[in-house]
Amino acid sequence: MDENRDLSLGIYVQSYHRYDNILTQDLLERCTYVVRESEGEAYHRAGVQNVWSVPDGEIDNAIKTYWWIVDHAPEDIIFVADDDIEDVMYRIDDTTRLNKDKEIIMAEVERVAQLMVDLDIGYACIDATGIPYGYDREFAFKGTSGSMKWVYKKALKARPDERCKYNYDLDLVLQELMLNRIILKPRYIIGRDHQDTNAGGDSSKLRQDQIDSIENMKRKWGKYFKYNYKKNKPLINVHR
């Protein structure tokens, strides 16, 4: 890679079966929805401006879709958002909605991408939860992964593991902490995610499949990964 050239940033939304409730596109100045080929036309009809239709068998679950984007998108830095984000908020002393201000949201997306390049960090993400009291600093360097994720391809070392497919983002974090010693977490930005009941997301998963994935994570990562089944809460147990 020519270190002197300008690096490119790709903006993507991974989506499945939510063409009847387009949300994330309204937050971004530009983005491409990555969807199954069988649903591509439905997303076009729903008003999605840029649709990348992929053969169904290549992206038939969340882990395949995410890693397909990382492996096939041509840009140097990849930003991937979930398809159910209603708004983005600042979180410091309190939470402040950005009211879908595309200019501010894009500036924050680009800021994190630039920091990754400057610090040579492979993976970044927002918090998995947006609780106001969860803020304790502007940036953290470990933790669980939420609905907005960045990848700097040159620095990323993690690879997909189908055994942990329902916890693929947690597995990615732990791989990066093991191989690169660091991820980047902007804690002052959180997503306001819409909780709906349609067939979107990774709707094929069964409770036993989720448990199997969690147990595979525990076997793979030992003391570095814990899971509280009562609270349905994972813990990245890596000290920094």
C-alpha positions as a LaTeX table, in Angstrom:
\begin{tabular}{lrrr}
\hline
Residue & $x$ (\AA) & $y$ (\AA) & $z$ (\AA) \\
\hline
Met1 & 0.00 & 0.00 & 0.00 \\
Asp2 & 1.22 & 3.46 & $-0.92$ \\
Glu3 & 1.38 & 5.24 & 2.43 \\
Asn4 & 1.33 & 8.65 & 0.73 \\
Arg5 & $-2.03$ & 8.25 & $-1.02$ \\
Asp6 & $-5.36$ & 9.29 & 0.47 \\
Leu7 & $-7.14$ & 6.41 & 2.18 \\
Ser8 & $-10.72$ & 5.62 & 1.26 \\
Leu9 & $-13.66$ & 5.14 & 3.64 \\
Gly10 & $-16.60$ & 2.88 & 2.79 \\
Ile11 & $-19.96$ & 3.29 & 4.56 \\
Tyr12 & $-22.11$ & 0.16 & 4.71 \\
Val13 & $-25.29$ & $-1.10$ & 6.37 \\
Gln14 & $-25.81$ & $-4.84$ & 6.79 \\
Ser15 & $-29.49$ & $-5.65$ & 6.53 \\
Tyr16 & $-31.84$ & $-8.59$ & 6.29 \\
His17 & $-35.62$ & $-8.53$ & 5.83 \\
Arg18 & $-36.06$ & $-4.96$ & 7.03 \\
Tyr19 & $-36.96$ & $-3.33$ & 3.73 \\
Asp20 & $-40.26$ & $-2.28$ & 5.31 \\
Asn21 & $-38.53$ & $-0.15$ & 7.97 \\
Ile22 & $-35.52$ & 1.72 & 6.56 \\
Leu23 & $-33.83$ & 3.65 & 9.39 \\
Thr24 & $-30.04$ & 3.86 & 9.23 \\
Gln25 & $-29.92$ & 5.39 & 5.72 \\
Asp26 & $-31.55$ & 8.53 & 7.16 \\
Leu27 & $-28.53$ & 9.13 & 9.42 \\
Leu28 & $-25.77$ & 9.09 & 6.82 \\
Glu29 & $-24.81$ & 11.30 & 3.91 \\
Arg30 & $-23.98$ & 8.19 & 1.91 \\
Cys31 & $-24.16$ & 4.46 & 2.51 \\
Thr32 & $-24.59$ & 1.14 & 0.73 \\
Tyr33 & $-26.98$ & $-1.50$ & 2.02 \\
Val34 & $-25.61$ & $-5.04$ & 1.75 \\
Val35 & $-28.55$ & $-7.43$ & 1.37 \\
Arg36 & $-29.43$ & $-10.86$ & 0.10 \\
Glu37 & $-29.95$ & $-11.03$ & $-3.65$ \\
Ser38 & $-33.49$ & $-12.33$ & $-3.24$ \\
Glu39 & $-34.42$ & $-9.11$ & $-1.37$ \\
Gly40 & $-32.46$ & $-6.58$ & $-3.40$ \\
Glu41 & $-35.41$ & $-5.31$ & $-5.43$ \\
Ala42 & $-37.53$ & $-4.91$ & $-2.28$ \\
Tyr43 & $-34.87$ & $-2.62$ & $-0.79$ \\
His44 & $-34.75$ & $-0.58$ & $-4.01$ \\
Arg45 & $-38.53$ & $-0.18$ & $-3.94$ \\
Ala46 & $-38.33$ & 0.89 & $-0.28$ \\
Gly47 & $-36.16$ & 3.84 & $-1.26$ \\
Val48 & $-32.68$ & 2.60 & $-0.45$ \\
Gln49 & $-30.44$ & 4.52 & $-2.81$ \\
Asn50 & $-27.45$ & 2.17 & $-2.96$ \\
Val51 & $-27.98$ & $-1.59$ & $-2.71$ \\
Trp52 & $-25.28$ & $-4.25$ & $-2.99$ \\
Ser53 & $-27.09$ & $-7.55$ & $-3.62$ \\
Val54 & $-25.11$ & $-10.66$ & $-2.72$ \\
Pro55 & $-26.06$ & $-14.29$ & $-3.47$ \\
Asp56 & $-28.17$ & $-15.49$ & $-0.54$ \\
Gly57 & $-25.94$ & $-18.42$ & 0.39 \\
Glu58 & $-22.90$ & $-16.16$ & 0.82 \\
Ile59 & $-24.52$ & $-13.92$ & 3.46 \\
Asp60 & $-27.18$ & $-16.11$ & 5.09 \\
Asn61 & $-26.31$ & $-15.06$ & 8.65 \\
Ala62 & $-24.84$ & $-12.04$ & 10.43 \\
Ile63 & $-21.23$ & $-13.24$ & 10.66 \\
Lys64 & $-21.12$ & $-14.07$ & 6.95 \\
Thr65 & $-22.60$ & $-10.70$ & 6.02 \\
Tyr66 & $-20.19$ & $-8.71$ & 8.17 \\
Trp67 & $-17.10$ & $-10.51$ & 6.99 \\
Trp68 & $-18.28$ & $-10.49$ & 3.38 \\
Ile69 & $-18.35$ & $-6.70$ & 3.58 \\
Val70 & $-14.88$ & $-6.56$ & 5.16 \\
Asp71 & $-13.42$ & $-8.95$ & 2.57 \\
His72 & $-15.12$ & $-7.54$ & $-0.55$ \\
Ala73 & $-15.50$ & $-3.80$ & 0.01 \\
Pro74 & $-12.78$ & $-1.99$ & $-1.96$ \\
Glu75 & $-12.07$ & 0.79 & 0.55 \\
Asp76 & $-9.18$ & 0.92 & 3.04 \\
Ile77 & $-11.39$ & 1.66 & 6.06 \\
Ile78 & $-14.82$ & 0.11 & 6.40 \\
Phe79 & $-17.64$ & 1.47 & 8.55 \\
Val80 & $-20.50$ & $-0.99$ & 9.08 \\
Ala81 & $-23.74$ & $-0.02$ & 10.81 \\
Asp82 & $-26.71$ & $-2.14$ & 11.83 \\
Asp83 & $-29.98$ & $-1.51$ & 10.00 \\
Asp84 & $-32.08$ & $-0.59$ & 13.05 \\
Ile85 & $-30.44$ & 2.64 & 14.31 \\
Glu86 & $-33.01$ & 5.40 & 14.83 \\
Asp87 & $-30.56$ & 8.12 & 15.79 \\
Val88 & $-27.06$ & 8.77 & 17.14 \\
Met89 & $-26.48$ & 10.44 & 20.49 \\
Tyr90 & $-23.65$ & 12.12 & 22.35 \\
Arg91 & $-23.18$ & 10.74 & 25.85 \\
Ile92 & $-21.12$ & 12.62 & 28.41 \\
Asp93 & $-22.85$ & 14.00 & 31.50 \\
Asp94 & $-26.17$ & 13.28 & 29.82 \\
Thr95 & $-27.37$ & 11.97 & 26.48 \\
Thr96 & $-28.10$ & 14.39 & 23.63 \\
Arg97 & $-29.77$ & 13.20 & 20.43 \\
Leu98 & $-28.21$ & 14.45 & 17.23 \\
Asn99 & $-31.65$ & 14.45 & 15.59 \\
Lys100 & $-30.36$ & 12.72 & 12.48 \\
Asp101 & $-27.87$ & 15.49 & 11.70 \\
Lys102 & $-26.01$ & 13.78 & 8.88 \\
Glu103 & $-23.13$ & 16.28 & 8.82 \\
Ile104 & $-22.30$ & 15.76 & 12.50 \\
Ile105 & $-22.74$ & 11.97 & 12.34 \\
Met106 & $-20.52$ & 11.67 & 9.29 \\
Ala107 & $-17.90$ & 13.89 & 10.92 \\
Glu108 & $-17.78$ & 11.50 & 13.89 \\
Val109 & $-17.57$ & 8.46 & 11.61 \\
Glu110 & $-14.66$ & 10.07 & 9.77 \\
Arg111 & $-12.97$ & 11.19 & 13.01 \\
Val112 & $-12.84$ & 7.64 & 14.36 \\
Ala113 & $-11.59$ & 6.34 & 11.01 \\
Gln114 & $-8.77$ & 8.91 & 11.02 \\
Leu115 & $-7.79$ & 8.00 & 14.58 \\
Met116 & $-7.55$ & 4.35 & 13.58 \\
Val117 & $-5.16$ & 5.23 & 10.77 \\
Asp118 & $-3.10$ & 7.55 & 12.98 \\
Leu119 & $-2.82$ & 4.92 & 15.74 \\
Asp120 & $-2.66$ & 1.89 & 13.42 \\
Ile121 & $-5.68$ & 0.24 & 15.10 \\
Gly122 & $-7.58$ & $-2.49$ & 13.24 \\
Tyr123 & $-11.00$ & $-2.37$ & 14.91 \\
Ala124 & $-13.26$ & 0.21 & 16.51 \\
Cys125 & $-16.84$ & 0.12 & 17.78 \\
Ile126 & $-19.35$ & 1.94 & 19.92 \\
Asp127 & $-20.74$ & 0.50 & 23.16 \\
Ala128 & $-23.29$ & $-2.28$ & 22.99 \\
Thr129 & $-25.56$ & $-0.37$ & 25.39 \\
Gly130 & $-26.36$ & 3.32 & 25.60 \\
Ile131 & $-26.97$ & 3.74 & 29.32 \\
Pro132 & $-26.16$ & 7.34 & 30.36 \\
Tyr133 & $-24.11$ & 6.34 & 33.40 \\
Gly134 & $-21.93$ & 4.11 & 31.23 \\
Tyr135 & $-19.73$ & 7.06 & 30.24 \\
Asp136 & $-16.43$ & 7.29 & 32.11 \\
Arg137 & $-13.99$ & 8.59 & 29.47 \\
Glu138 & $-13.90$ & 9.75 & 25.87 \\
Phe139 & $-12.22$ & 6.58 & 24.56 \\
Ala140 & $-11.71$ & 3.07 & 25.87 \\
Phe141 & $-9.47$ & 0.38 & 24.45 \\
Lys142 & $-11.45$ & $-2.82$ & 25.13 \\
Gly143 & $-15.06$ & $-3.87$ & 25.73 \\
Thr144 & $-18.16$ & $-5.22$ & 23.99 \\
Ser145 & $-19.20$ & $-4.16$ & 20.52 \\
Gly146 & $-22.34$ & $-2.23$ & 19.50 \\
Ser147 & $-24.27$ & $-1.28$ & 16.37 \\
Met148 & $-21.55$ & 0.83 & 14.70 \\
Lys149 & $-18.19$ & $-0.74$ & 13.80 \\
Trp150 & $-15.05$ & 0.33 & 11.92 \\
Val151 & $-12.31$ & $-1.79$ & 10.35 \\
Tyr152 & $-8.93$ & $-0.53$ & 9.17 \\
Lys153 & $-8.01$ & $-3.36$ & 6.81 \\
Lys154 & $-4.26$ & $-2.81$ & 6.90 \\
Ala155 & $-4.13$ & $-3.28$ & 10.67 \\
Leu156 & $-6.91$ & $-5.82$ & 11.28 \\
Lys157 & $-5.72$ & $-9.31$ & 12.23 \\
Ala158 & $-8.94$ & $-11.01$ & 13.37 \\
Arg159 & $-10.69$ & $-13.57$ & 11.14 \\
Pro160 & $-14.19$ & $-15.10$ & 11.32 \\
Asp161 & $-14.85$ & $-18.19$ & 13.44 \\
Glu162 & $-18.16$ & $-19.92$ & 12.61 \\
Arg163 & $-18.15$ & $-21.70$ & 15.98 \\
Cys164 & $-18.82$ & $-18.31$ & 17.57 \\
Lys165 & $-21.13$ & $-16.95$ & 14.88 \\
Tyr166 & $-23.76$ & $-15.53$ & 17.24 \\
Asn167 & $-21.04$ & $-13.73$ & 19.19 \\
Tyr168 & $-18.87$ & $-12.88$ & 16.22 \\
Asp169 & $-18.32$ & $-9.27$ & 17.27 \\
Leu170 & $-17.14$ & $-10.31$ & 20.75 \\
Asp171 & $-14.84$ & $-12.91$ & 19.21 \\
Leu172 & $-13.47$ & $-10.23$ & 16.88 \\
Val173 & $-12.75$ & $-7.94$ & 19.84 \\
Leu174 & $-10.91$ & $-10.69$ & 21.72 \\
Gln175 & $-8.89$ & $-11.65$ & 18.65 \\
Glu176 & $-7.81$ & $-8.06$ & 18.17 \\
Leu177 & $-6.91$ & $-7.71$ & 21.86 \\
Met178 & $-4.81$ & $-10.86$ & 21.60 \\
Leu179 & $-3.13$ & $-10.05$ & 18.29 \\
Asn180 & $-3.02$ & $-6.23$ & 18.25 \\
Arg181 & $-3.37$ & $-5.59$ & 22.01 \\
Ile182 & $-5.94$ & $-2.83$ & 21.45 \\
Ile183 & $-9.23$ & $-1.76$ & 19.92 \\
Leu184 & $-10.72$ & 1.75 & 19.87 \\
Lys185 & $-14.04$ & 2.52 & 21.55 \\
Pro186 & $-15.47$ & 6.03 & 21.32 \\
Arg187 & $-17.60$ & 6.06 & 24.47 \\
Tyr188 & $-19.06$ & 9.53 & 23.90 \\
Ile189 & $-21.09$ & 8.28 & 20.90 \\
Ile190 & $-23.96$ & 5.82 & 21.24 \\
Gly191 & $-26.71$ & 4.57 & 18.98 \\
Arg192 & $-30.42$ & 4.77 & 19.64 \\
Asp193 & $-31.41$ & 1.37 & 18.27 \\
His194 & $-34.96$ & 0.51 & 17.31 \\
Gln195 & $-36.18$ & $-2.72$ & 18.87 \\
Asp196 & $-38.74$ & $-4.19$ & 16.48 \\
Thr197 & $-40.35$ & $-7.58$ & 16.12 \\
Asn198 & $-40.02$ & $-8.25$ & 12.41 \\
Ala199 & $-37.98$ & $-11.07$ & 10.90 \\
Gly200 & $-34.81$ & $-9.02$ & 10.52 \\
Gly201 & $-31.40$ & $-9.44$ & 12.08 \\
Asp202 & $-30.22$ & $-12.99$ & 12.58 \\
Ser203 & $-33.76$ & $-14.31$ & 12.89 \\
Ser204 & $-32.91$ & $-17.96$ & 12.18 \\
Lys205 & $-31.02$ & $-18.43$ & 15.41 \\
Leu206 & $-32.56$ & $-20.57$ & 18.13 \\
Arg207 & $-31.92$ & $-20.25$ & 21.84 \\
Gln208 & $-29.84$ & $-23.44$ & 21.83 \\
Asp209 & $-27.76$ & $-22.10$ & 18.94 \\
Gln210 & $-27.03$ & $-18.98$ & 21.00 \\
Ile211 & $-26.07$ & $-21.06$ & 24.03 \\
Asp212 & $-23.79$ & $-23.25$ & 21.90 \\
Ser213 & $-22.08$ & $-20.14$ & 20.53 \\
Ile214 & $-21.58$ & $-18.73$ & 24.04 \\
Glu215 & $-20.17$ & $-22.03$ & 25.31 \\
Asn216 & $-17.81$ & $-22.16$ & 22.32 \\
Met217 & $-16.65$ & $-18.65$ & 23.24 \\
Lys218 & $-16.02$ & $-19.74$ & 26.83 \\
Arg219 & $-14.03$ & $-22.77$ & 25.68 \\
Lys220 & $-12.05$ & $-20.72$ & 23.18 \\
Trp221 & $-11.23$ & $-17.75$ & 25.42 \\
Gly222 & $-11.23$ & $-19.24$ & 28.92 \\
Lys223 & $-10.86$ & $-16.66$ & 31.66 \\
Tyr224 & $-10.96$ & $-13.76$ & 29.19 \\
Phe225 & $-14.65$ & $-14.23$ & 28.36 \\
Lys226 & $-17.51$ & $-14.58$ & 30.81 \\
Tyr227 & $-21.26$ & $-14.64$ & 30.34 \\
Asn228 & $-24.05$ & $-13.96$ & 32.82 \\
Tyr229 & $-27.03$ & $-15.97$ & 31.57 \\
Lys230 & $-29.43$ & $-14.44$ & 34.11 \\
Lys231 & $-28.69$ & $-10.91$ & 32.90 \\
Asn232 & $-27.92$ & $-11.97$ & 29.31 \\
Lys233 & $-24.69$ & $-10.01$ & 29.58 \\
Pro234 & $-21.20$ & $-10.85$ & 28.23 \\
Leu235 & $-17.97$ & $-9.65$ & 29.81 \\
Ile236 & $-14.60$ & $-9.10$ & 28.14 \\
Asn237 & $-12.26$ & $-9.89$ & 31.02 \\
Val238 & $-9.04$ & $-8.40$ & 29.65 \\
His239 & $-7.23$ & $-5.92$ & 31.86 \\
Arg240 & $-5.56$ & $-2.86$ & 30.38 \\
\hline
\end{tabular}
